[in-house]
Each structure stands twice: as structure tokens, then as C-alpha cells.
Tab-separated table of N, CA and C in Angstrom:
chain	number	residue	atom	x	y	z
S	1	UNK	N	61.704	92.893	75.137
S	1	UNK	CA	60.964	94.041	75.599
S	1	UNK	C	61.609	94.649	76.845
S	2	UNK	N	62.124	93.808	77.750
S	2	UNK	CA	62.785	94.315	78.947
S	2	UNK	C	64.020	95.138	78.605
S	3	UNK	N	64.719	94.729	77.536
S	3	UNK	CA	65.921	95.441	77.134
S	3	UNK	C	65.572	96.858	76.699
S	4	UNK	N	64.512	97.012	75.930
S	4	UNK	CA	64.091	98.343	75.493
S	4	UNK	C	63.690	99.217	76.679
S	5	UNK	N	62.982	98.657	77.636
S	5	UNK	CA	62.565	99.411	78.814
S	5	UNK	C	63.799	99.846	79.621
S	6	UNK	N	64.755	98.936	79.762
S	6	UNK	CA	65.978	99.258	80.503
S	6	UNK	C	66.769	100.356	79.795
S	7	UNK	N	66.923	100.244	78.481
S	7	UNK	CA	67.637	101.273	77.727
S	7	UNK	C	66.914	102.615	77.802
S	8	UNK	N	65.596	102.588	77.768
S	8	UNK	CA	64.821	103.822	77.876
S	8	UNK	C	65.093	104.504	79.229
S	9	UNK	N	65.038	103.722	80.296
S	9	UNK	CA	65.297	104.284	81.628
S	9	UNK	C	66.727	104.791	81.748
S	10	UNK	N	67.650	104.060	81.143
S	10	UNK	CA	69.061	104.402	81.285
S	10	UNK	C	69.428	105.671	80.531
S	11	UNK	N	68.920	105.823	79.305
S	11	UNK	CA	69.372	106.917	78.457
S	11	UNK	C	68.346	108.016	78.203
S	12	UNK	N	67.070	107.714	78.321
S	12	UNK	CA	66.053	108.695	77.963
S	12	UNK	C	65.170	109.060	79.145
S	13	UNK	N	64.747	108.067	79.884
S	13	UNK	CA	63.795	108.278	80.973
S	13	UNK	C	64.392	109.002	82.157
S	14	UNK	N	63.666	109.029	83.232
S	14	UNK	CA	64.047	109.776	84.417
S	14	UNK	C	65.189	109.200	85.211
S	15	UNK	N	65.686	108.040	84.879
S	15	UNK	CA	66.816	107.485	85.625
S	15	UNK	C	66.483	106.171	86.280
S	16	UNK	N	67.339	105.743	87.188
S	16	UNK	CA	67.176	104.429	87.807
S	16	UNK	C	65.999	104.376	88.782
S	17	UNK	N	65.537	103.156	89.046
S	17	UNK	CA	64.453	102.926	90.001
S	17	UNK	C	64.994	102.774	91.420
S	18	UNK	N	66.206	102.221	91.534
S	18	UNK	CA	66.798	101.919	92.835
S	18	UNK	C	68.240	102.419	92.883
S	19	UNK	N	68.721	102.671	94.108
S	19	UNK	CA	70.108	103.082	94.326
S	19	UNK	C	70.733	102.171	95.372
S	20	UNK	N	72.050	101.937	95.208
S	20	UNK	CA	72.783	101.078	96.125
S	20	UNK	C	74.228	101.572	96.187
S	21	UNK	N	74.909	101.365	97.335
S	21	UNK	CA	76.294	101.822	97.449
S	21	UNK	C	77.148	100.864	98.264
S	22	UNK	N	78.428	100.840	97.909
S	22	UNK	CA	79.465	100.166	98.684
S	22	UNK	C	80.536	101.224	98.927
S	23	UNK	N	80.835	101.504	100.197
S	23	UNK	CA	81.847	102.499	100.550
S	23	UNK	C	82.827	101.842	101.511
S	24	UNK	N	84.107	101.987	101.220
S	24	UNK	CA	85.150	101.413	102.065
S	24	UNK	C	85.926	102.540	102.740
S	25	UNK	N	86.246	102.334	104.019
S	25	UNK	CA	87.054	103.278	104.772
S	25	UNK	C	88.294	102.548	105.254
S	26	UNK	N	89.490	102.905	104.759
S	26	UNK	CA	90.703	102.224	105.210
S	26	UNK	C	90.985	102.514	106.680
S	27	UNK	N	91.656	101.576	107.331
S	27	UNK	CA	92.034	101.762	108.729
S	27	UNK	C	93.529	102.008	108.823
S	28	UNK	N	93.951	102.550	109.954
S	28	UNK	CA	95.372	102.785	110.209
S	28	UNK	C	96.062	101.443	110.463
S	29	UNK	N	97.377	101.462	110.578
S	29	UNK	CA	98.142	100.231	110.823
S	29	UNK	C	97.730	99.551	112.121
S	30	UNK	N	97.284	100.326	113.128
S	30	UNK	CA	96.884	99.732	114.404
S	30	UNK	C	95.432	99.250	114.399
S	31	UNK	N	94.740	99.380	113.257
S	31	UNK	CA	93.365	98.893	113.144
S	31	UNK	C	92.307	99.936	113.415
S	32	UNK	N	92.701	101.126	113.881
S	32	UNK	CA	91.709	102.168	114.136
S	32	UNK	C	91.358	102.869	112.826
S	33	UNK	N	90.114	103.311	112.693
S	33	UNK	CA	89.704	103.970	111.452
S	33	UNK	C	90.442	105.292	111.253
S	34	UNK	N	90.788	105.577	110.011
S	34	UNK	CA	91.391	106.871	109.713
S	34	UNK	C	90.283	107.799	109.228
S	35	UNK	N	90.401	109.073	109.520
S	35	UNK	CA	89.352	110.013	109.149
S	35	UNK	C	88.208	109.945	110.142
S	36	UNK	N	87.175	110.690	109.894
S	36	UNK	CA	86.018	110.730	110.778
S	36	UNK	C	84.954	109.760	110.260
S	37	UNK	N	85.229	108.476	110.406
S	37	UNK	CA	84.374	107.431	109.844
S	37	UNK	C	82.982	107.423	110.479
S	38	UNK	N	82.906	107.614	111.781
S	38	UNK	CA	81.616	107.555	112.473
S	38	UNK	C	80.630	108.573	111.903
S	39	UNK	N	81.100	109.785	111.699
S	39	UNK	CA	80.231	110.825	111.138
S	39	UNK	C	79.810	110.487	109.713
S	40	UNK	N	80.731	109.946	108.912
S	40	UNK	CA	80.389	109.597	107.528
S	40	UNK	C	79.379	108.450	107.476
S	41	UNK	N	79.509	107.467	108.389
S	41	UNK	CA	78.555	106.357	108.437
S	41	UNK	C	77.159	106.880	108.780
S	42	UNK	N	77.073	107.789	109.741
S	42	UNK	CA	75.782	108.373	110.105
S	42	UNK	C	75.173	109.131	108.927
S	43	UNK	N	75.995	109.852	108.186
S	43	UNK	CA	75.499	110.588	107.025
S	43	UNK	C	75.032	109.633	105.929
S	44	UNK	N	75.751	108.531	105.741
S	44	UNK	CA	75.319	107.533	104.761
S	44	UNK	C	74.005	106.881	105.186
S	45	UNK	N	73.842	106.655	106.501
S	45	UNK	CA	72.580	106.108	107.000
S	45	UNK	C	71.424	107.048	106.676
S	46	UNK	N	71.659	108.337	106.779
S	46	UNK	CA	70.624	109.315	106.445
S	46	UNK	C	70.275	109.240	104.959
S	47	UNK	N	71.299	109.212	104.092
S	47	UNK	CA	71.067	109.185	102.646
S	47	UNK	C	70.322	107.923	102.219
S	48	UNK	N	70.594	106.795	102.889
S	48	UNK	CA	69.962	105.524	102.531
S	48	UNK	C	68.878	105.118	103.525
S	49	UNK	N	68.403	106.066	104.311
S	49	UNK	CA	67.331	105.847	105.280
S	49	UNK	C	67.598	104.658	106.204
S	50	UNK	N	68.843	104.527	106.644
S	50	UNK	CA	69.194	103.489	107.603
S	50	UNK	C	69.335	102.102	107.032
S	51	UNK	N	69.219	101.972	105.744
S	51	UNK	CA	69.279	100.652	105.122
S	51	UNK	C	70.702	100.322	104.683
S	52	UNK	N	71.586	100.156	105.659
S	52	UNK	CA	72.938	99.752	105.315
S	52	UNK	C	73.544	98.903	106.417
S	53	UNK	N	74.539	98.134	106.026
S	53	UNK	CA	75.260	97.260	106.945
S	53	UNK	C	76.700	97.740	107.028
S	54	UNK	N	77.294	97.587	108.208
S	54	UNK	CA	78.688	97.973	108.438
S	54	UNK	C	79.470	96.698	108.739
S	55	UNK	N	80.571	96.509	108.003
S	55	UNK	CA	81.406	95.323	108.168
S	55	UNK	C	82.821	95.740	108.536
S	56	UNK	N	83.410	95.069	109.522
S	56	UNK	CA	84.805	95.286	109.878
S	56	UNK	C	85.649	94.303	109.079
S	57	UNK	N	86.574	94.812	108.324
S	57	UNK	CA	87.500	93.999	107.546
S	57	UNK	C	88.886	94.094	108.193
S	58	UNK	N	89.847	93.355	107.670
S	58	UNK	CA	91.194	93.355	108.220
S	58	UNK	C	91.824	94.750	108.112
S	59	UNK	N	91.692	95.393	106.965
S	59	UNK	CA	92.346	96.690	106.782
S	59	UNK	C	91.367	97.804	106.403
S	60	UNK	N	90.075	97.584	106.652
S	60	UNK	CA	89.098	98.617	106.317
S	60	UNK	C	87.767	98.354	107.018
S	61	UNK	N	86.913	99.343	106.919
S	61	UNK	CA	85.526	99.212	107.354
S	61	UNK	C	84.690	99.386	106.094
S	62	UNK	N	83.788	98.461	105.834
S	62	UNK	CA	82.981	98.510	104.616
S	62	UNK	C	81.527	98.817	104.953
S	63	UNK	N	80.928	99.684	104.156
S	63	UNK	CA	79.518	100.036	104.279
S	63	UNK	C	78.825	99.530	103.023
S	64	UNK	N	77.796	98.731	103.191
S	64	UNK	CA	77.038	98.196	102.063
S	64	UNK	C	75.575	98.535	102.291
S	65	UNK	N	74.992	99.226	101.337
S	65	UNK	CA	73.589	99.604	101.492
S	65	UNK	C	72.676	98.596	100.804
S	66	UNK	N	71.434	98.587	101.231
S	66	UNK	CA	70.408	97.847	100.515
S	66	UNK	C	70.031	98.655	99.279
S	67	UNK	N	69.244	98.064	98.411
S	67	UNK	CA	68.708	98.817	97.278
S	67	UNK	C	67.578	99.706	97.798
S	68	UNK	N	67.685	101.000	97.542
S	68	UNK	CA	66.718	101.966	98.044
S	68	UNK	C	65.951	102.550	96.864
S	69	UNK	N	64.613	102.629	96.949
S	69	UNK	CA	63.836	103.231	95.864
S	69	UNK	C	64.261	104.675	95.602
S	70	UNK	N	64.201	105.079	94.345
S	70	UNK	CA	64.657	106.411	93.934
S	70	UNK	C	63.955	107.523	94.700
S	71	UNK	N	62.682	107.361	94.989
S	71	UNK	CA	61.941	108.417	95.688
S	71	UNK	C	62.350	108.539	97.157
S	72	UNK	N	63.020	107.543	97.709
S	72	UNK	CA	63.472	107.595	99.103
S	72	UNK	C	64.957	107.917	99.224
S	73	UNK	N	65.682	107.915	98.112
S	73	UNK	CA	67.128	108.149	98.125
S	73	UNK	C	67.404	109.638	98.025
S	74	UNK	N	68.235	110.155	98.923
S	74	UNK	CA	68.603	111.570	98.919
S	74	UNK	C	69.947	111.725	98.195
S	75	UNK	N	69.891	111.971	96.887
S	75	UNK	CA	71.105	112.053	96.064
S	75	UNK	C	72.005	113.209	96.487
S	76	UNK	N	71.412	114.339	96.857
S	76	UNK	CA	72.223	115.494	97.272
S	76	UNK	C	72.989	115.192	98.563
S	77	UNK	N	72.325	114.540	99.516
S	77	UNK	CA	72.986	114.172	100.773
S	77	UNK	C	74.110	113.173	100.502
S	78	UNK	N	73.877	112.239	99.594
S	78	UNK	CA	74.896	111.251	99.263
S	78	UNK	C	76.106	111.911	98.619
S	79	UNK	N	75.894	112.811	97.677
S	79	UNK	CA	77.012	113.518	97.035
S	79	UNK	C	77.782	114.356	98.053
S	80	UNK	N	77.067	114.966	98.999
S	80	UNK	CA	77.726	115.757	100.043
S	80	UNK	C	78.604	114.863	100.920
S	81	UNK	N	78.135	113.665	101.231
S	81	UNK	CA	78.936	112.716	102.015
S	81	UNK	C	80.191	112.331	101.237
S	82	UNK	N	80.046	112.059	99.949
S	82	UNK	CA	81.212	111.696	99.134
S	82	UNK	C	82.229	112.829	99.092
S	83	UNK	N	81.756	114.075	99.022
S	83	UNK	CA	82.672	115.216	99.053
S	83	UNK	C	83.424	115.276	100.375
S	84	UNK	N	82.731	115.021	101.490
S	84	UNK	CA	83.385	115.044	102.799
S	84	UNK	C	84.375	113.881	102.944
S	85	UNK	N	84.047	112.731	102.356
S	85	UNK	CA	84.984	111.597	102.375
S	85	UNK	C	86.257	111.985	101.614
S	86	UNK	N	86.090	112.582	100.437
S	86	UNK	CA	87.256	113.010	99.658
S	86	UNK	C	88.076	114.037	100.424
S	87	UNK	N	87.412	114.970	101.107
S	87	UNK	CA	88.127	115.987	101.888
S	87	UNK	C	88.906	115.362	103.042
S	88	UNK	N	88.303	114.387	103.719
S	88	UNK	CA	88.975	113.803	104.883
S	88	UNK	C	90.169	112.937	104.499
S	89	UNK	N	90.190	112.403	103.278
S	89	UNK	CA	91.307	111.580	102.831
S	89	UNK	C	92.230	112.305	101.854
S	90	UNK	N	92.020	113.600	101.654
S	90	UNK	CA	92.762	114.349	100.632
S	90	UNK	C	94.272	114.278	100.821
S	91	UNK	N	94.731	114.251	102.062
S	91	UNK	CA	96.174	114.252	102.313
S	91	UNK	C	96.833	112.896	102.119
S	92	UNK	N	96.072	111.822	102.250
S	92	UNK	CA	96.692	110.497	102.244
S	92	UNK	C	96.214	109.569	101.133
S	93	UNK	N	95.002	109.781	100.611
S	93	UNK	CA	94.427	108.849	99.645
S	93	UNK	C	93.779	109.596	98.477
S	94	UNK	N	93.626	108.876	97.386
S	94	UNK	CA	92.765	109.311	96.295
S	94	UNK	C	91.481	108.509	96.429
S	95	UNK	N	90.354	109.118	96.160
S	95	UNK	CA	89.085	108.414	96.297
S	95	UNK	C	88.627	107.957	94.912
S	96	UNK	N	88.580	106.639	94.740
S	96	UNK	CA	88.103	106.054	93.489
S	96	UNK	C	86.588	105.903	93.575
S	97	UNK	N	85.902	106.399	92.548
S	97	UNK	CA	84.434	106.318	92.506
S	97	UNK	C	84.009	105.645	91.209
S	98	UNK	N	83.146	104.664	91.337
S	98	UNK	CA	82.627	103.942	90.182
S	98	UNK	C	81.113	103.933	90.270
S	99	UNK	N	80.461	104.255	89.174
S	99	UNK	CA	78.996	104.207	89.112
S	99	UNK	C	78.602	103.239	88.005
S	100	UNK	N	77.625	102.376	88.293
S	100	UNK	CA	77.162	101.399	87.312
S	100	UNK	C	75.648	101.345	87.324
S	101	UNK	N	75.081	101.103	86.177
S	101	UNK	CA	73.646	100.863	86.060
S	101	UNK	C	73.455	99.391	85.725
S	102	UNK	N	72.590	98.716	86.499
S	102	UNK	CA	72.368	97.279	86.300
S	102	UNK	C	70.889	96.958	86.406
S	103	UNK	N	70.451	95.978	85.651
S	103	UNK	CA	69.055	95.539	85.801
S	103	UNK	C	68.909	94.645	87.030
S	104	UNK	N	67.751	94.735	87.691
S	104	UNK	CA	67.451	93.873	88.833
S	104	UNK	C	65.929	93.712	88.912
S	105	UNK	N	65.445	92.506	88.682
S	105	UNK	CA	64.010	92.209	88.743
S	105	UNK	C	63.174	93.184	87.922
S	106	UNK	N	63.602	93.460	86.702
S	106	UNK	CA	62.851	94.348	85.825
S	106	UNK	C	62.992	95.823	86.173
S	107	UNK	N	63.877	96.140	87.096
S	107	UNK	CA	64.103	97.528	87.488
S	107	UNK	C	65.565	97.875	87.229
S	108	UNK	N	65.847	99.159	87.177
S	108	UNK	CA	67.201	99.613	86.929
S	108	UNK	C	67.807	100.122	88.234
S	109	UNK	N	69.005	99.595	88.599
S	109	UNK	CA	69.679	99.942	89.843
S	109	UNK	C	70.951	100.716	89.514
S	110	UNK	N	71.128	101.867	90.166
S	110	UNK	CA	72.382	102.603	90.048
S	110	UNK	C	73.215	102.263	91.272
S	111	UNK	N	74.383	101.655	91.030
S	111	UNK	CA	75.279	101.236	92.108
S	111	UNK	C	76.501	102.133	92.131
S	112	UNK	N	76.910	102.484	93.349
S	112	UNK	CA	78.114	103.280	93.558
S	112	UNK	C	79.123	102.430	94.320
S	113	UNK	N	80.381	102.517	93.915
S	113	UNK	CA	81.476	101.915	94.665
S	113	UNK	C	82.460	103.050	94.935
S	114	UNK	N	82.755	103.276	96.229
S	114	UNK	CA	83.629	104.370	96.638
S	114	UNK	C	84.712	103.798	97.539
S	115	UNK	N	85.971	103.929	97.099
S	115	UNK	CA	87.084	103.352	97.846
S	115	UNK	C	88.259	104.330	97.868
S	116	UNK	N	88.666	104.792	99.056
S	116	UNK	CA	89.897	105.572	99.143
S	116	UNK	C	91.104	104.649	98.964
S	117	UNK	N	92.011	105.027	98.068
S	117	UNK	CA	93.193	104.231	97.796
S	117	UNK	C	94.447	105.082	97.958
S	118	UNK	N	95.480	104.458	98.530
S	118	UNK	CA	96.749	105.172	98.672
S	118	UNK	C	97.399	105.287	97.300
S	119	UNK	N	97.941	106.455	96.992
S	119	UNK	CA	98.624	106.595	95.702
S	119	UNK	C	99.905	105.760	95.682
S	120	UNK	N	100.253	105.299	94.515
S	120	UNK	CA	101.455	104.488	94.360
S	120	UNK	C	102.704	105.307	94.677
S	121	UNK	N	102.702	106.557	94.234
S	121	UNK	CA	103.819	107.457	94.497
S	121	UNK	C	103.275	108.689	95.209
S	122	UNK	N	103.526	108.820	96.504
S	122	UNK	CA	103.021	109.990	97.234
S	122	UNK	C	103.557	111.292	96.642
S	123	UNK	N	102.728	112.317	96.663
S	123	UNK	CA	103.099	113.606	96.084
S	123	UNK	C	104.225	114.274	96.866
S	124	UNK	N	104.343	113.993	98.157
S	124	UNK	CA	105.345	114.649	99.003
S	124	UNK	C	106.762	114.143	98.735
S	125	UNK	N	106.886	112.998	98.102
S	125	UNK	CA	108.209	112.432	97.847
S	125	UNK	C	108.808	113.080	96.610
S	126	UNK	N	110.035	113.564	96.741
S	126	UNK	CA	110.737	114.168	95.607
S	126	UNK	C	111.213	113.052	94.686
S	127	UNK	N	110.765	113.088	93.461
S	127	UNK	CA	111.181	112.065	92.505
S	127	UNK	C	112.423	112.533	91.748
S	128	UNK	N	113.309	111.613	91.454
S	128	UNK	CA	114.484	112.016	90.674
S	128	UNK	C	114.068	112.402	89.253
S	129	UNK	N	114.833	113.301	88.655
S	129	UNK	CA	114.544	113.710	87.278
S	129	UNK	C	114.868	112.561	86.343
S	130	UNK	N	114.126	112.507	85.265
S	130	UNK	CA	114.393	111.471	84.272
S	130	UNK	C	115.692	111.766	83.546
S	131	UNK	N	116.398	110.715	83.238
S	131	UNK	CA	117.636	110.848	82.489
S	131	UNK	C	117.460	110.054	81.209
S	132	UNK	N	117.739	110.699	80.103
S	132	UNK	CA	117.623	110.000	78.815
S	132	UNK	C	118.828	109.114	78.597
S	133	UNK	N	118.582	108.015	77.997
S	133	UNK	CA	119.662	107.081	77.697
S	133	UNK	C	120.553	107.665	76.606
S	134	UNK	N	121.875	107.540	76.759
S	134	UNK	CA	122.767	108.083	75.726
S	134	UNK	C	122.756	107.238	74.457
S	135	UNK	N	122.197	106.037	74.526
S	135	UNK	CA	122.149	105.140	73.369
S	135	UNK	C	121.009	105.591	72.465
S	136	UNK	N	121.313	105.666	71.158
S	136	UNK	CA	120.275	106.077	70.199
S	136	UNK	C	119.953	105.003	69.237
């Protein structure tokens, strides 16, 4: 019966009961945050009503929110923060975004994972043209 209720909420009903996010902000080589991290953290606190923790990692700062009820979560504010994160890292990183729906205590949780990642091949670097092998 729980499976049917979860599927109903996921595909037919109004959506998840709770929201949660993990957002990572990479740091520079000297350990200082890149981008305007302080402003983004404050905006995330607003979207999640202050229910988040900030962790200092070796090469990043991680933001982990608690599960917030859908009626208290400001989805528009959260999307606006994600847009500003993408804008602030546009020159140096690509922003990977993952959304998942998971059951938790009979409720449906929508989880976001947002991580700026450096591209493997920077766009500014001139790549050599491909050469076809003369062997057929």
C-alpha cells in the first residue's frame, strides 16, 4: 500500500512532502571560497528557513539542509539561488544538478545535489585538430 501512495505522489499527486538539498562550493587553491559563497549561503538559509548546516571540507564548503515540509519550502527562491550559483561559476565550472525522489517515513522527499565541477577540458584551451589515421 505504501508503494502505491508513493507512486501516486511521485507521478500523479501534488508532489513531494519534504525537500532537502546538498550544495557544494569549491574553494581556491589557498583555501578561500571562490565566488560569492556568503551571499549564496544566506539565500539558501532563506529558502530552507534556516534549517541547514555548513561544513568546511579540504577543497570545498558543503551546505546540507534538513528535510523541510513542502509548505515551508520556497521553490522559487531555491531555483533563483541555483541560477546565481551557475552564474558565479560560469567562467570556471559547470554546475552538476541531480534531483531524486525518495521515500522517508511514509513521506516522499525531493533531494537536490548541486556541485560545481571543473571541466576536464577548459573551453579557453585551443585543442589540436583531429587527424585521421592513414591506415584503413
